Short mmCIF file of C-alpha atoms and ligand atoms in Angstrom, two decimals:
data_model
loop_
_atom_site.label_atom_id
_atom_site.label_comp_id
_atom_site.label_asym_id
_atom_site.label_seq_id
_atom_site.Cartn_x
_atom_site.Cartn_y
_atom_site.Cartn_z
CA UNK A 1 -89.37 -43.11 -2.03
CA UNK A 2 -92.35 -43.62 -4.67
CA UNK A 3 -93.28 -39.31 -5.79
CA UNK A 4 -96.51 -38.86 -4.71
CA UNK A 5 -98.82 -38.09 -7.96
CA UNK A 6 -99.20 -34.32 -6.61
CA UNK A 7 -95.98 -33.99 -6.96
CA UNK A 8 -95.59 -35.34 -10.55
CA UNK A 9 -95.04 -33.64 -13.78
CA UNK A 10 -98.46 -31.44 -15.01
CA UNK A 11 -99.97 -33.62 -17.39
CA UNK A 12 -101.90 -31.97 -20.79
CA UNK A 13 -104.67 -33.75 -21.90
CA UNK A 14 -106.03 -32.60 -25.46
CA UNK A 15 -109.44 -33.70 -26.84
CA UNK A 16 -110.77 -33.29 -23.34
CA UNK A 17 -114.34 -32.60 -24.59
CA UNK A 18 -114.50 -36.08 -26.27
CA UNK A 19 -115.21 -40.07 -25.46
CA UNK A 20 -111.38 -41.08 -24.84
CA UNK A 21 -109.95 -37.22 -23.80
CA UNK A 22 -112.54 -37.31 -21.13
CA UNK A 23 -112.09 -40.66 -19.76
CA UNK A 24 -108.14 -39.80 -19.52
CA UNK A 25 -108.65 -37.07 -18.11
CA UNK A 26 -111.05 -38.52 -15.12
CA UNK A 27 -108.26 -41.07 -14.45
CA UNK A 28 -105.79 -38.85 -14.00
CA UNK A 29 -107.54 -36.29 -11.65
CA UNK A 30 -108.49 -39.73 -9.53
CA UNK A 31 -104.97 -40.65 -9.19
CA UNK A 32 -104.73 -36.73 -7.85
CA UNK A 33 -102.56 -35.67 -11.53
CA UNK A 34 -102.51 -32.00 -12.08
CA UNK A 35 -103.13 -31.47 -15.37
CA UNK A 36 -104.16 -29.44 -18.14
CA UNK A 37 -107.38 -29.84 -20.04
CA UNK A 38 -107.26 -28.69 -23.71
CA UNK A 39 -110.59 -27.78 -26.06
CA UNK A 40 -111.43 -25.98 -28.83
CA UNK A 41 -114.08 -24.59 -26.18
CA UNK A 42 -113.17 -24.33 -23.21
CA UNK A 43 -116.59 -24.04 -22.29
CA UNK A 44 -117.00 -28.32 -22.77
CA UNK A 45 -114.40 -29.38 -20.60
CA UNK A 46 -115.14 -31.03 -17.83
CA UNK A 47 -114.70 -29.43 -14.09
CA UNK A 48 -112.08 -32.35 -12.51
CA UNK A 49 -109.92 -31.72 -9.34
CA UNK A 50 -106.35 -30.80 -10.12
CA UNK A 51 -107.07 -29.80 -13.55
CA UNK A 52 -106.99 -26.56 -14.95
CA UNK A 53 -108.77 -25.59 -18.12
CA UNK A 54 -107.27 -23.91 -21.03
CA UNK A 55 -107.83 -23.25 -24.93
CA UNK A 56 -109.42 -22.23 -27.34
CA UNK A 57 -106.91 -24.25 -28.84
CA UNK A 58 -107.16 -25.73 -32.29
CA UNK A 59 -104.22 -28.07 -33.23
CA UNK A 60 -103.01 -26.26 -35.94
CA UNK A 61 -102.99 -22.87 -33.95
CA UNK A 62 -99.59 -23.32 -33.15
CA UNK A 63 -99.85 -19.78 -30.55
CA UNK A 64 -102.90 -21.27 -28.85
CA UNK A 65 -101.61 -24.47 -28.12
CA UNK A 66 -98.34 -23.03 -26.99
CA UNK A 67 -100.05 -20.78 -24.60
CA UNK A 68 -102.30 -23.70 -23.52
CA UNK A 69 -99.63 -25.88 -23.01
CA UNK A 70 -97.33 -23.91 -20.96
CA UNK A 71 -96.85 -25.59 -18.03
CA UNK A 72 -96.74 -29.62 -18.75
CA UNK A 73 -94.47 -31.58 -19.04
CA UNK A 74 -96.49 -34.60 -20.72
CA UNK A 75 -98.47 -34.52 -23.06
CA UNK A 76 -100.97 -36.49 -24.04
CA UNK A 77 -102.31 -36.19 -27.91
CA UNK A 78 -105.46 -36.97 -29.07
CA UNK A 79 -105.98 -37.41 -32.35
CA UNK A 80 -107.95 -34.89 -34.08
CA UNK A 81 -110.77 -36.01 -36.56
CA UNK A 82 -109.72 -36.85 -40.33
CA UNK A 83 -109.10 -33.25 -42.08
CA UNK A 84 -106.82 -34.25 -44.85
CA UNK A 85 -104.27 -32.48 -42.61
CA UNK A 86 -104.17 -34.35 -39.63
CA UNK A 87 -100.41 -34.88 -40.11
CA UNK A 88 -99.78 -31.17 -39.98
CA UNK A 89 -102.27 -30.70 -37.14
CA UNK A 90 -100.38 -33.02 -35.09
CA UNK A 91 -97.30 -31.80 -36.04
CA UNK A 92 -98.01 -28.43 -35.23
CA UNK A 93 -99.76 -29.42 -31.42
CA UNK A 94 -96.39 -31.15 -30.95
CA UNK A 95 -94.01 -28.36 -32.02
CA UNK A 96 -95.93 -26.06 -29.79
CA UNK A 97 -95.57 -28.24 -26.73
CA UNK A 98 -91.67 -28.69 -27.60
CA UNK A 99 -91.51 -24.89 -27.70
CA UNK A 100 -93.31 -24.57 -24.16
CA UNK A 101 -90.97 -27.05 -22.62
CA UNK A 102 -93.06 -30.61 -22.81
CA UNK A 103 -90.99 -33.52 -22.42
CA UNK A 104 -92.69 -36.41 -23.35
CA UNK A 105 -95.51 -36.98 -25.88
CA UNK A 106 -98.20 -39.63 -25.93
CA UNK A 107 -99.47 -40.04 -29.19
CA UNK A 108 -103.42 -41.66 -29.73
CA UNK A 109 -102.23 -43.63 -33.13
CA UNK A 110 -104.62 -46.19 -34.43
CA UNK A 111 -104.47 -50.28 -35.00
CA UNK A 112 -103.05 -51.24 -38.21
CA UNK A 113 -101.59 -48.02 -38.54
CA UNK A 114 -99.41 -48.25 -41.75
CA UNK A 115 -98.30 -46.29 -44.84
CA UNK A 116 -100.23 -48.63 -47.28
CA UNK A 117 -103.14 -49.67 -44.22
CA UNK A 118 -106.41 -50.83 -46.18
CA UNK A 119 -108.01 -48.33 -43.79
CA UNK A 120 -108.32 -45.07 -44.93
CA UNK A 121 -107.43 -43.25 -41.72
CA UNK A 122 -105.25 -45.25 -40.89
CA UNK A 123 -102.49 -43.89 -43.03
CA UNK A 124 -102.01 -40.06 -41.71
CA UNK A 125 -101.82 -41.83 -38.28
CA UNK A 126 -98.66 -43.45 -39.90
CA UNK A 127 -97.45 -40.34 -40.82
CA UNK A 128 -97.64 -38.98 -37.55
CA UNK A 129 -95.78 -41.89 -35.92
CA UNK A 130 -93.18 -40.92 -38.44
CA UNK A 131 -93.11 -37.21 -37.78
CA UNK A 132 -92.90 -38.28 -34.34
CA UNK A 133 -89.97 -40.79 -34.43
CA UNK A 134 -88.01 -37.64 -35.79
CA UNK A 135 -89.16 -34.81 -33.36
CA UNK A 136 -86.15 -35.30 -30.97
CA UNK A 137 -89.02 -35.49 -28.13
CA UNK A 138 -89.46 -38.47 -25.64
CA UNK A 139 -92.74 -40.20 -26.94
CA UNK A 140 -94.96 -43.30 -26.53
CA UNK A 141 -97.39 -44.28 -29.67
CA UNK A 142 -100.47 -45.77 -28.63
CA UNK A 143 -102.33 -47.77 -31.32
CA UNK A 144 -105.55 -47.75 -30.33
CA UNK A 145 -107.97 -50.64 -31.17
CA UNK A 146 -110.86 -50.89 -33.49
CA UNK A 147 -113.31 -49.07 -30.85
CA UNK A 148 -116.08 -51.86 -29.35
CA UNK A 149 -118.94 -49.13 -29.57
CA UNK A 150 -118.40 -48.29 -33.10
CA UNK A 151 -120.73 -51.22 -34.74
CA UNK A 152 -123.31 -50.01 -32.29
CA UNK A 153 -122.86 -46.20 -33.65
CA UNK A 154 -122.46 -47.74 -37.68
CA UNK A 155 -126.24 -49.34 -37.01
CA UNK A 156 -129.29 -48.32 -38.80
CA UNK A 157 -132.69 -47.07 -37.03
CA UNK A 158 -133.41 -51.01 -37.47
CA UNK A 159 -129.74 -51.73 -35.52
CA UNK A 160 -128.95 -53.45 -38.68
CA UNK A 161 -124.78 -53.25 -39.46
CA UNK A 162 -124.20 -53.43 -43.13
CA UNK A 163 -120.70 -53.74 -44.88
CA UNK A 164 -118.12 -56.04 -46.86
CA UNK A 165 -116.66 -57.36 -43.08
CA UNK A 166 -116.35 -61.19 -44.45
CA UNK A 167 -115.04 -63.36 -42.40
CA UNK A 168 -112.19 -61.30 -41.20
CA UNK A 169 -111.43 -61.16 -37.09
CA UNK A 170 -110.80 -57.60 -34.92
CA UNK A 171 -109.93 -57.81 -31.53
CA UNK A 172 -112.60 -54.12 -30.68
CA UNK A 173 -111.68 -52.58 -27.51
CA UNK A 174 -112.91 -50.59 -24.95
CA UNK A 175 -112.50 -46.82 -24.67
CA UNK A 176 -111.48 -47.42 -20.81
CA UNK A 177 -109.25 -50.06 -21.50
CA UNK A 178 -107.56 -47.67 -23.99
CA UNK A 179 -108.15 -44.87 -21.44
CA UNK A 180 -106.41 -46.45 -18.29
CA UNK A 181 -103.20 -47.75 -20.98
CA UNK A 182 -102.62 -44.55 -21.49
CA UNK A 183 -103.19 -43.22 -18.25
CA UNK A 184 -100.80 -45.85 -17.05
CA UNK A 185 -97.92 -44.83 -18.84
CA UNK A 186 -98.70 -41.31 -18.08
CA UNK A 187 -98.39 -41.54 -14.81
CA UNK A 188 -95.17 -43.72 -15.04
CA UNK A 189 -92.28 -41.12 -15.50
CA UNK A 190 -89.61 -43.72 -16.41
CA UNK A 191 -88.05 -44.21 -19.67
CA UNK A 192 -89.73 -47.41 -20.12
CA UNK A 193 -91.96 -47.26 -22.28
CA UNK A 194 -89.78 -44.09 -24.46
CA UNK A 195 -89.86 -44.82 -28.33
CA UNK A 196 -92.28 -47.98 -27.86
CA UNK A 197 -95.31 -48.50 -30.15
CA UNK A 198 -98.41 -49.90 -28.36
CA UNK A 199 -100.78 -51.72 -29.94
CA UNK A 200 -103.75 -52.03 -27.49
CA UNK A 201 -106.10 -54.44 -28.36
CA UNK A 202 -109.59 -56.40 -26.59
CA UNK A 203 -108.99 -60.06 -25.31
CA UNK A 204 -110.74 -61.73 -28.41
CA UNK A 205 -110.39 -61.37 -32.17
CA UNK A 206 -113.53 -61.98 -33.54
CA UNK A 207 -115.80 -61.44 -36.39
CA UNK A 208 -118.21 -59.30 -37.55
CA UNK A 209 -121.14 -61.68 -37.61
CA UNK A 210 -119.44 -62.94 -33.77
CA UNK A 211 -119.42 -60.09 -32.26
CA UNK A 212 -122.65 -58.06 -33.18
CA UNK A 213 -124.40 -60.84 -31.25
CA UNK A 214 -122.74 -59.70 -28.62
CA UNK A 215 -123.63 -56.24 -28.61
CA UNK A 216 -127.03 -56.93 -29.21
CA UNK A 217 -126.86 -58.83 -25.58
CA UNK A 218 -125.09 -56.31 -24.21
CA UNK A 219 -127.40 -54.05 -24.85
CA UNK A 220 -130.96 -55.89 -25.18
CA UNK A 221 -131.40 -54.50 -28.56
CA UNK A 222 -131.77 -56.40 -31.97
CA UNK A 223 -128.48 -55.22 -33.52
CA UNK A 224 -127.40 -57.95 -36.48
CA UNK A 225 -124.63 -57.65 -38.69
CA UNK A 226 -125.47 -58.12 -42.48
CA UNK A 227 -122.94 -58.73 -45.02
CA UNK A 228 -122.50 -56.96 -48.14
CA UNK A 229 -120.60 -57.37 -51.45
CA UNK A 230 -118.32 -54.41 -52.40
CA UNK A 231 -120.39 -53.31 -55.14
CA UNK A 232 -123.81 -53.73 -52.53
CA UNK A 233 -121.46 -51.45 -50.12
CA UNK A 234 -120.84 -48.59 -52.51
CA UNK A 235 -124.18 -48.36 -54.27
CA UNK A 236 -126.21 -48.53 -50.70
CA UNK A 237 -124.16 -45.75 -49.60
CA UNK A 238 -124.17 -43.74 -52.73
CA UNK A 239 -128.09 -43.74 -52.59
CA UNK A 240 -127.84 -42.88 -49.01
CA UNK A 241 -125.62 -39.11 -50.47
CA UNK A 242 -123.00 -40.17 -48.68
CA UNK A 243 -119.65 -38.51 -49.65
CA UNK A 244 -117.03 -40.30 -51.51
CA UNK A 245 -114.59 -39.56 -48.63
CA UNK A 246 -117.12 -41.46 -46.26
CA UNK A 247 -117.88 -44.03 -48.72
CA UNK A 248 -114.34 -44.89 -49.08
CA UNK A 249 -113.30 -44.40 -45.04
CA UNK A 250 -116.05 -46.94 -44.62
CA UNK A 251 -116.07 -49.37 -47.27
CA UNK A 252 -112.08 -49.64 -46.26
CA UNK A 253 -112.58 -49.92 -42.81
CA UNK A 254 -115.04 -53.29 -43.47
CA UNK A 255 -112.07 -54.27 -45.85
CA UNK A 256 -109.48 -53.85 -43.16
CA UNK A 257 -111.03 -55.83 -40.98
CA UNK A 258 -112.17 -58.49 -43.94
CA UNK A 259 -108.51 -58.75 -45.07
CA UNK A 260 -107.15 -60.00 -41.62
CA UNK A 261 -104.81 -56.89 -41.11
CA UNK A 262 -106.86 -56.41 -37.47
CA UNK A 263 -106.72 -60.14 -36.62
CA UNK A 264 -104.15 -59.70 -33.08
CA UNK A 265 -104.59 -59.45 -29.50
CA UNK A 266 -101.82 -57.97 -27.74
CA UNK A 267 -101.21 -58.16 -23.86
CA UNK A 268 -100.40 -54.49 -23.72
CA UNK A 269 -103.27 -53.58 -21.84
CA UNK A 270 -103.04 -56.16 -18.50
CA UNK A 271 -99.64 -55.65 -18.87
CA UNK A 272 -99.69 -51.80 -18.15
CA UNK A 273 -103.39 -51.72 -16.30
CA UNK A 274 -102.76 -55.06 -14.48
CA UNK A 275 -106.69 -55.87 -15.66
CA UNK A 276 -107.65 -57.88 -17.97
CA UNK A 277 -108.94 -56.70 -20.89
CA UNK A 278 -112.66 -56.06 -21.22
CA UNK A 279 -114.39 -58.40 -23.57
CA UNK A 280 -117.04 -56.27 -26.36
CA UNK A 281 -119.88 -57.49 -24.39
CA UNK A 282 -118.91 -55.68 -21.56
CA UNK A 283 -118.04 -52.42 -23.02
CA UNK A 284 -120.65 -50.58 -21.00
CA UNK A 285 -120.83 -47.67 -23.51
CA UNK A 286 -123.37 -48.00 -26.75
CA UNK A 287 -123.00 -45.12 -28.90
CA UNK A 288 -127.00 -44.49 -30.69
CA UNK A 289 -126.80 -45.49 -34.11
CA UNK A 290 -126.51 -43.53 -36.67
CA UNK A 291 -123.99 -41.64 -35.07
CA UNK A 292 -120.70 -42.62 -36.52
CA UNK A 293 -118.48 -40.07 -37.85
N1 NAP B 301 -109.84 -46.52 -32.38
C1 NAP B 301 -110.94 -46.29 -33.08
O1 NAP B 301 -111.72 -47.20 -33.44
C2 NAP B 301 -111.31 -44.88 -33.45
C3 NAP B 301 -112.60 -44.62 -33.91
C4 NAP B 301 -112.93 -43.30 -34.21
C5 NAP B 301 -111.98 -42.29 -34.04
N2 NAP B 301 -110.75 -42.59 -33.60
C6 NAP B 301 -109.71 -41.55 -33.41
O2 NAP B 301 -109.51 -41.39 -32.01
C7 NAP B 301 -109.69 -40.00 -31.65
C8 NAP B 301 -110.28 -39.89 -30.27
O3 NAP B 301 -111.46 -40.66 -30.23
P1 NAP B 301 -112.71 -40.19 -29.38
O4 NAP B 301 -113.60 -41.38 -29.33
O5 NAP B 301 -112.28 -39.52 -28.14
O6 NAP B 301 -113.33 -39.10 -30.39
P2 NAP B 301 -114.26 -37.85 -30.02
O7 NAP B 301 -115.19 -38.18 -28.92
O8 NAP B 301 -114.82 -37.37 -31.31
O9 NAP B 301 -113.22 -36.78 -29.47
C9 NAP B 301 -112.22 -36.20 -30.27
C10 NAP B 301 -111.62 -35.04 -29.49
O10 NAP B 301 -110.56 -34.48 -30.24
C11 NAP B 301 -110.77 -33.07 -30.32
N3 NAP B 301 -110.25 -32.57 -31.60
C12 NAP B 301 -110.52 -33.08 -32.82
N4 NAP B 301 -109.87 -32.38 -33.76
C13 NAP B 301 -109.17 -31.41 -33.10
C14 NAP B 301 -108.32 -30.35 -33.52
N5 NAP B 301 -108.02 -30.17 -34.83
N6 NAP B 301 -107.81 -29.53 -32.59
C15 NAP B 301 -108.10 -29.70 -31.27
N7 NAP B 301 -108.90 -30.69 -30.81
C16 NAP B 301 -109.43 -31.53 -31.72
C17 NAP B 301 -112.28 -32.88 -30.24
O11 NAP B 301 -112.55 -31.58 -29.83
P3 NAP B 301 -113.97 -30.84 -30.11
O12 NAP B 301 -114.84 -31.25 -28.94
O13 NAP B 301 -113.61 -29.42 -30.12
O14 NAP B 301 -114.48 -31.36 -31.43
C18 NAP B 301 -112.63 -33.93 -29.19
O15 NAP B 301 -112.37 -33.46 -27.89
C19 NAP B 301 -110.56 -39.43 -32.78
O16 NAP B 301 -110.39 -38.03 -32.86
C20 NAP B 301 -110.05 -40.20 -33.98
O17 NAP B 301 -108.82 -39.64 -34.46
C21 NAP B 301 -110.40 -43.87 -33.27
#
């Protein structure tokens, strides 16, 4: 007899306050999951059915999260924004669940995810796929695609996109799509998908200069990709005061996606969601611009 989702393991959902956290988390209380929402404040989570709230809980207080996690049996891990120590945030999120009891751990890694990945922030999501391999904890990696709102959030006030993209394809995907993957194998308490790395992708690899277009008739603004030289790309930014940290997370993610290391669509996410996945110009979700991280 099929357990009816009441009756299911308690679920924790971290980054609860934010775009994917959120959209998790609103899954799972419509499939009737109890489950635990995690935030730094508690005061931003949303109010779901069958969820209870709980934090202030940093990742790296390793009390806080065990006393927020007490209680679940998955949990679901979100990364946290790049720190420098992401590694030992994670680390520590996932020690204190393994303390509390949690089972199974499902891990928000990113495309391309690789020791040596051209992309900047990709790497410490490597590292935590390693630390994770290790843990002796049941655990599902999740590499998230290149997000399909974040050329709308790179824009200028002109919804120009500027950067050394070339020719190189991505395959952007939707924060739902990503959302309901991981919801799916939440909710699915076999052992199949135990040690498995995801890579969950959009239908279509495309590139830069295909699928701005696309955005900009999505959205009925004028957003245009322009590209730049590597040399335009640093000495725009540098007048601009941008840090050297953000220079180089965003000159390399251009490169990552210029060098072909994005270029892959993977049926993970009709073959967990049973949808299709959502092409860019149906995202449904346009960040402002100016408002990339
Ligand atoms: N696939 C992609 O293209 C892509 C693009 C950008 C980012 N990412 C990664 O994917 C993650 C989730 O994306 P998103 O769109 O949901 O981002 P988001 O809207 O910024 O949400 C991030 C969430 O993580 C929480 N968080 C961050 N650091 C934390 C920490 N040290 N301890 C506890 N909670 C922490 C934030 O909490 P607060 O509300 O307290 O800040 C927020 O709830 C990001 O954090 C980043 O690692 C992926």
């Amino acid at each position: 007899m099929a357990i009816a989702a009441k009756d299911r393991g308690t679920v924790a959902v971290t980054g609860a306050t934010g775009a994917l956290g959120s959209r998790i988390a609103a899954r799972l209380a419509d499939g009737g999951v109890p489950q635990l929402l995690i935030g730094r404040d508690p005061s931003r989570l949303p109010e779901l059915p069958f969820a209870e709230k709980r934090g202030p809980a940093a990742y790296d207080d390793a009390a806080a999260m065990r006393s927020a996690l007490d209680g679940a049996s998955t949990l679901v891990l979100i990364s946290s924004h790049p720190t420098g120590k992401r590694l030992e945030e994670h680390a520590s999120a996932v020690q204190a669940g393994m303390d509390v009891g949690v089972g199974r751990v499902l891990y928000v890694s990113l495309i391309g995810a690789a020791a040596t990945a051209t992309y900047r922030n990709a790497r410490d999501h490597w590292l935590t796929e390693q630390y994770l391999a290790g843990a002796g904890v049941r655990h599902t990696v999740f590499r998230a695609g290149f997000y399909a709102s974040t050329p709308a959030a790179l824009a200028d006030e002109e919804f120009t996109i500027r950067g050394p993209g070339g020719d190189g394809r991505v395959a952007f995907t939707t924060h739902d799509d990503i959302a309901a993957t991981i919801t799916g194998v939440a909710t699915d308490e076999s052992t199949e998908h135990d040690g498995a790395v995801l890579e969950v992708t959009g239908p279509e690899s495309l590139t830069l200069a295909e699928a701005v277009p696309r955005i900009a008739e999505a959205t009925g603004k004028p957003y245009r990709y322009e590209p730049e030289t590597l040399p335009e790309a640093f000495a725009r930014r540098w007048r601009l005061g941008i840090s050297g940290t953000q220079i180089e997370a965003w000159i390399s993610w251009y490169q990552a996606i210029a060098g072909g290391e994005l270029d892959k669509v993977t049926d993970v996410v009709p073959r967990i969601t049973g949808s299709p996945a959502t092409p860019i110009r149906e995202a449904g979700w346009w960040p402002a611009p100016k408002t990339a991280r």
